[in-house]
GROMACS .gro file of C-alpha atoms in nm:
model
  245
    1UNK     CA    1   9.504   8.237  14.370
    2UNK     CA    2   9.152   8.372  14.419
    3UNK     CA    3   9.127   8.532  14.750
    4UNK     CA    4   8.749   8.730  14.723
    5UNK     CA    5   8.445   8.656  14.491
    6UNK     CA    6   8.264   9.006  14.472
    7UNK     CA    7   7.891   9.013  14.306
    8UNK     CA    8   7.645   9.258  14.273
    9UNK     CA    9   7.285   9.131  14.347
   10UNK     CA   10   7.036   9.302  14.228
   11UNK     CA   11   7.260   9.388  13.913
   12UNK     CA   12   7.336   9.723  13.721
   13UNK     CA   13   7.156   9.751  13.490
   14UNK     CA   14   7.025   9.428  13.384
   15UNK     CA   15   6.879   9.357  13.783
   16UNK     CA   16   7.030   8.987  13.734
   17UNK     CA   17   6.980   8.805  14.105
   18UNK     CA   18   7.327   8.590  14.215
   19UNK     CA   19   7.184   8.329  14.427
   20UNK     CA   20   7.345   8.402  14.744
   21UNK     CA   21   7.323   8.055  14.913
   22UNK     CA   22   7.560   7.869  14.624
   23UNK     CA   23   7.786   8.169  14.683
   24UNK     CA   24   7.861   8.123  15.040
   25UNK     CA   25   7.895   7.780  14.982
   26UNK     CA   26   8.140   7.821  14.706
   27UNK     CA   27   8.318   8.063  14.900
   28UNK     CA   28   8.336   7.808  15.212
   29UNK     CA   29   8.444   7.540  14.989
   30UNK     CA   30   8.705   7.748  14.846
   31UNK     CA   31   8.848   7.935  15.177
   32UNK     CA   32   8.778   8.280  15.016
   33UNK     CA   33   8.595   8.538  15.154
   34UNK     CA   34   8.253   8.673  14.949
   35UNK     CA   35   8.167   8.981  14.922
   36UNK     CA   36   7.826   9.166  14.754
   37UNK     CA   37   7.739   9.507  14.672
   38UNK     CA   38   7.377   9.529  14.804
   39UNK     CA   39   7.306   9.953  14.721
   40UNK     CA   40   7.011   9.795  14.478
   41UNK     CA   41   6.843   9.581  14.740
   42UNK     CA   42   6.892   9.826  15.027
   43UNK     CA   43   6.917   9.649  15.383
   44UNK     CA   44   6.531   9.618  15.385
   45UNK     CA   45   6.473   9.430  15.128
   46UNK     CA   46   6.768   9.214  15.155
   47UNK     CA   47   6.980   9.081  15.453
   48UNK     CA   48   7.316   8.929  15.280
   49UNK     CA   49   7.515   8.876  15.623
   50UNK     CA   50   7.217   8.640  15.754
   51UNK     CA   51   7.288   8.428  15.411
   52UNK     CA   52   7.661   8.405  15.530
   53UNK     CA   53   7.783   8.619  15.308
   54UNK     CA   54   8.133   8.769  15.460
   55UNK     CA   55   8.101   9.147  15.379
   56UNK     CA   56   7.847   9.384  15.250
   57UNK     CA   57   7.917   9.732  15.038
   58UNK     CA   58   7.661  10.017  15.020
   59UNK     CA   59   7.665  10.306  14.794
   60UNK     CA   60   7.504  10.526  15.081
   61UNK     CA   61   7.485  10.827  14.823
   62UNK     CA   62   7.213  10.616  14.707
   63UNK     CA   63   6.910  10.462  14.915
   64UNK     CA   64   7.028  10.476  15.229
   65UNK     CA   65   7.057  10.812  15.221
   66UNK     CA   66   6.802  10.929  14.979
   67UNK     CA   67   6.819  11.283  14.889
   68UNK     CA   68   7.098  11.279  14.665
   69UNK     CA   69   7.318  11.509  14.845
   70UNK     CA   70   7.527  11.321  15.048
   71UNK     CA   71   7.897  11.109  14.895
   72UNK     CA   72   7.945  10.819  15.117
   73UNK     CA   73   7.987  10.422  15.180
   74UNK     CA   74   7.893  10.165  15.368
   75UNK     CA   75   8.087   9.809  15.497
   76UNK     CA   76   7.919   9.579  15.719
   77UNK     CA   77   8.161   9.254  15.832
   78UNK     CA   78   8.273   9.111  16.080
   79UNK     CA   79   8.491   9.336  16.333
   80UNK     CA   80   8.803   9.129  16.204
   81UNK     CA   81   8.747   9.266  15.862
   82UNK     CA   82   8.604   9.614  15.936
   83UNK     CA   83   8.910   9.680  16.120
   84UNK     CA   84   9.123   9.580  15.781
   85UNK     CA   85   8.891   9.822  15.619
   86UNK     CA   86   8.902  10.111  15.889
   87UNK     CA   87   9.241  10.116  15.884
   88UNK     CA   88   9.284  10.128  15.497
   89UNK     CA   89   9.043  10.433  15.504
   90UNK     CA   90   9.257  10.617  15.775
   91UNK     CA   91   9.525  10.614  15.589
   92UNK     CA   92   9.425  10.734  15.232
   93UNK     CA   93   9.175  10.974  15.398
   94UNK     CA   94   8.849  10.810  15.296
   95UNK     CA   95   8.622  10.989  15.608
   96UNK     CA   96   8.309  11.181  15.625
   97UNK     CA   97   8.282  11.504  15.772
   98UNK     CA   98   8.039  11.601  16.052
   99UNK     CA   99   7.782  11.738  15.825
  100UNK     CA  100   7.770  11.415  15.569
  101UNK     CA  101   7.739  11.163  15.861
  102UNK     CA  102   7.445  11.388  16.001
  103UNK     CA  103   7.238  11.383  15.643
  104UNK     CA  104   7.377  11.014  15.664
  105UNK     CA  105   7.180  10.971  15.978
  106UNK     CA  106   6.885  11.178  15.864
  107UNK     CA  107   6.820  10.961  15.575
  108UNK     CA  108   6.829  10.655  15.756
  109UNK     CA  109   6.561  10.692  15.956
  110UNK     CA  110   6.332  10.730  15.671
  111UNK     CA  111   6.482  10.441  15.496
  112UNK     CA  112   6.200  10.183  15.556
  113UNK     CA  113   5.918  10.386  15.456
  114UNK     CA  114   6.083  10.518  15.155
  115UNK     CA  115   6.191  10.148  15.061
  116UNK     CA  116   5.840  10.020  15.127
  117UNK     CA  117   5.768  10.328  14.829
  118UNK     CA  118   5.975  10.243  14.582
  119UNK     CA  119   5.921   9.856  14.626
  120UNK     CA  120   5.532   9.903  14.497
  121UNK     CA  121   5.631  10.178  14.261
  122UNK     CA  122   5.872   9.990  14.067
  123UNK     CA  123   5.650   9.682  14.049
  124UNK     CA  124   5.366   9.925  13.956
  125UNK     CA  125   5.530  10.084  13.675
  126UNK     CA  126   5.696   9.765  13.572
  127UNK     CA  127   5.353   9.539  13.520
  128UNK     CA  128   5.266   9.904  13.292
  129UNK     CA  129   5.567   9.885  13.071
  130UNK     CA  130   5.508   9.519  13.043
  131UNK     CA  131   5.201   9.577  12.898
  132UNK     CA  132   5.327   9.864  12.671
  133UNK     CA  133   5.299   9.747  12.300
  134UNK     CA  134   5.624  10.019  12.223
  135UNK     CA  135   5.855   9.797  12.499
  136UNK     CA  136   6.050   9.499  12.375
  137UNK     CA  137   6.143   9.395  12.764
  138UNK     CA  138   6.142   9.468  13.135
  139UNK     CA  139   6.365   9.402  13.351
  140UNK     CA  140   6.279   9.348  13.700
  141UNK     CA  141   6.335   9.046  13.954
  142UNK     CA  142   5.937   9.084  14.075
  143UNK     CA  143   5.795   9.011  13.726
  144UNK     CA  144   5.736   8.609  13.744
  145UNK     CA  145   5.926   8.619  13.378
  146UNK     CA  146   6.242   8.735  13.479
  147UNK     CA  147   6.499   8.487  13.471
  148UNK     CA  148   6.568   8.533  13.820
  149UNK     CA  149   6.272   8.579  13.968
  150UNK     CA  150   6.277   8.252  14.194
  151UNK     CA  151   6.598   8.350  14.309
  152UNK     CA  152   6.507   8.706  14.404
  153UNK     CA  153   6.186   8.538  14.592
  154UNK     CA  154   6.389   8.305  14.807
  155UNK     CA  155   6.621   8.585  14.937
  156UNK     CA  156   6.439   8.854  14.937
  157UNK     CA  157   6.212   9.016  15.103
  158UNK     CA  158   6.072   9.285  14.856
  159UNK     CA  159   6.220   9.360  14.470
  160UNK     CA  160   6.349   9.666  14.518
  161UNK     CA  161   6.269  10.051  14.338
  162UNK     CA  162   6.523   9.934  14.057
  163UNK     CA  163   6.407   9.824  13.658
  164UNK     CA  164   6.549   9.885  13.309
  165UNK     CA  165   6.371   9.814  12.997
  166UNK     CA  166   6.382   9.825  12.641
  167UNK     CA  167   6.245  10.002  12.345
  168UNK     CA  168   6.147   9.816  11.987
  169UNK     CA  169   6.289  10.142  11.827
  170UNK     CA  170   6.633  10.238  11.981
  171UNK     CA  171   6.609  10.534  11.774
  172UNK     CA  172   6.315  10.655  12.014
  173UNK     CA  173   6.528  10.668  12.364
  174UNK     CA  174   6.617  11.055  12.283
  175UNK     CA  175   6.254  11.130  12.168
  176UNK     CA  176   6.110  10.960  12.502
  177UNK     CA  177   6.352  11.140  12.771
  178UNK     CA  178   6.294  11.481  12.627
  179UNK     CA  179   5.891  11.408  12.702
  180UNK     CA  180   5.931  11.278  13.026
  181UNK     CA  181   5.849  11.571  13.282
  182UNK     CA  182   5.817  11.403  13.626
  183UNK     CA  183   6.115  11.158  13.573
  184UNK     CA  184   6.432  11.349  13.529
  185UNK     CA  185   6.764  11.235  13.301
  186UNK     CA  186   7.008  11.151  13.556
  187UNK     CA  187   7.268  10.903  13.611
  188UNK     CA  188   7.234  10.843  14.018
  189UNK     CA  189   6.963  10.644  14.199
  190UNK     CA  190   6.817  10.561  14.535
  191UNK     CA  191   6.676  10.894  14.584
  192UNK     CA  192   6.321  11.012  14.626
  193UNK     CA  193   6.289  11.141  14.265
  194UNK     CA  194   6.248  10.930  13.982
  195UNK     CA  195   6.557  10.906  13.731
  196UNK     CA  196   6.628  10.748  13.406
  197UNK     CA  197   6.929  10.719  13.231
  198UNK     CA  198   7.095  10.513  12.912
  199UNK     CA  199   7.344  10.274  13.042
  200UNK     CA  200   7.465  10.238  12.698
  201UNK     CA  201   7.582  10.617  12.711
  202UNK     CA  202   7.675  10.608  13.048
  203UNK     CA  203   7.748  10.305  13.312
  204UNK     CA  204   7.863  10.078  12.956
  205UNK     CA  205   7.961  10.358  12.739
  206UNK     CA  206   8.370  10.248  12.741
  207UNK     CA  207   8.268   9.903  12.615
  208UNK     CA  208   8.246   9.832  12.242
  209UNK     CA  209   7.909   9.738  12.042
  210UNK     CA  210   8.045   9.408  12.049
  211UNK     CA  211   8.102   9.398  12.393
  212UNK     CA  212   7.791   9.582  12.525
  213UNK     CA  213   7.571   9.327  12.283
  214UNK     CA  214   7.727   8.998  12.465
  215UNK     CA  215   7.647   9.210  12.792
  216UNK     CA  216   7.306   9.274  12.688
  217UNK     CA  217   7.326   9.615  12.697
  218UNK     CA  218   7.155   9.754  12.393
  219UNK     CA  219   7.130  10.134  12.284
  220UNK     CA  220   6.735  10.075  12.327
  221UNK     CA  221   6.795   9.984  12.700
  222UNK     CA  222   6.676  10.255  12.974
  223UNK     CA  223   6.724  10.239  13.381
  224UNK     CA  224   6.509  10.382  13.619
  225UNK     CA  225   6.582  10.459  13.959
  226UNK     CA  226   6.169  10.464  14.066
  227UNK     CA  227   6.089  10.757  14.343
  228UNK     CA  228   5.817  10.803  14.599
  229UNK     CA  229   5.610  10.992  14.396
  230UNK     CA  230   5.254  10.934  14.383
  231UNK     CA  231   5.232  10.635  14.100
  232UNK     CA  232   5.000  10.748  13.900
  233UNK     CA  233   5.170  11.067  13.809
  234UNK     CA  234   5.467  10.844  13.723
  235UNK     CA  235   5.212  10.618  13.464
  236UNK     CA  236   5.107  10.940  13.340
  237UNK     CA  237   5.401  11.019  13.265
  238UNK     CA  238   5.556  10.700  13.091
  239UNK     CA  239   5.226  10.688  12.932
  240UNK     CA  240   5.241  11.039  12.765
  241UNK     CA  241   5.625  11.023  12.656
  242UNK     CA  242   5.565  10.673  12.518
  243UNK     CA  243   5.282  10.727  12.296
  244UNK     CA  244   5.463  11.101  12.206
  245UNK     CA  245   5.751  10.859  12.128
   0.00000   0.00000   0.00000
């Protein structure tokens, strides 16, 4: 009865890499169509349609825009499928005005420089908290220990401005976010400031203990969507409201 296998690749909030090659091939095998959600990646760091995949989702709120001031979303497919989509979206009114598609537009032309930022911040700041002695774990697909890091090598072409991690002490997580001044709470991403939030609280926060500890979601766990800032400001800041912690 399955008609569509839908992954997200880099994952929310864990960053967990679906190898994209077995997919399409499963999909093939199976007659359904596959479809990913690739806001994390962005387009420049990861090309799903050249892997086969059948569709591709963007949260355009997110990178592809990049100021956080813009709601919109993104499918690239074949013109079969776009059409299914297109008409779908005419009739239960899901269409940007003027002024949206024109920030839209604005962002985009920005988008591989910013990318190219957030790529070298996020491994930056992730080889610091690595090395942190109050951080129990990092979670990003460029660190060589991440359990997807081959994966995320073969298919693509930079890691991406996305990481969690988590503290020893969950008790800590309020302590650290009230001493953070450059990286604001905040549950969006993919914009040119950085943000941090507690998926735990937030993204998970329906889902029991139980079910949040089988998902790996811990209440020590903290995302951060990494900016453009200058990365040394954002060490100095981790730096400050981890030993404050």
């Amino acid at each position: 009865e399955t008609r569509l296998i839908y992954v997200e690749s880099p994952s929310n909030p864990l960053l967990h890499c679906v190898d994209l090659a077995a997919l399409v091939a499963l999909g093939k095998r199976h007659g359904v169509l596959t479809v990913i959600d690739n806001t994390f990646a962005t387009p420049i760091n990861q090309n799903p349609i050249s892997l086969g995949i059948d569709a591709v989702i963007h949260s355009a709120t997110k990178y592809l825009n990049g100021h956080s001031d813009v709601n919109a979303g993104v499918v690239v497919a074949s013109a079969e499928i776009v059409s299914r989509v297109t008409a779908s979206a005419v009739s239960f009114g899901g269409m940007l005005d003027a002024h949206a598609c024109s920030q839209l537009e604005r962002g985009l032309k920005t988008l591989a420089l910013r990318v190219q930022r957030h790529n070298e911040n996020a491994g930056t700041l992730a080889h610091f908290l690595v090395a942190h002695p109050a951080v129990a774990r990092v979670n990003y697909p460029g660190l060589p220990e991440h359990p997807d890091h081959a994966i995320a090598a073969r298919q693509m072409r930079a890691f991406g401005g996305m990481l969690s991690f988590e503290l020893h002490r969950p008790e800590q997580v309020d302590r650290l976010l009230s001493r953070l001044r450059l990286v604001m709470p905040a549950l969006s991403l993919g914009g040119v400031e950085s943000l941090i939030c507690v998926p735990s609280r937030s993204s998970h926060r329906t889902m029991t203990p139980a079910e949040r500890q089988r998902a790996g979601i811990s209440d020590g766990l903290l995302r951060v969507s990494v900016g453009i800032e200058d990365a040394d400001d954002l060490l100095a800041d981790f730096a400050a409201a981890l030993a404050m912690a």
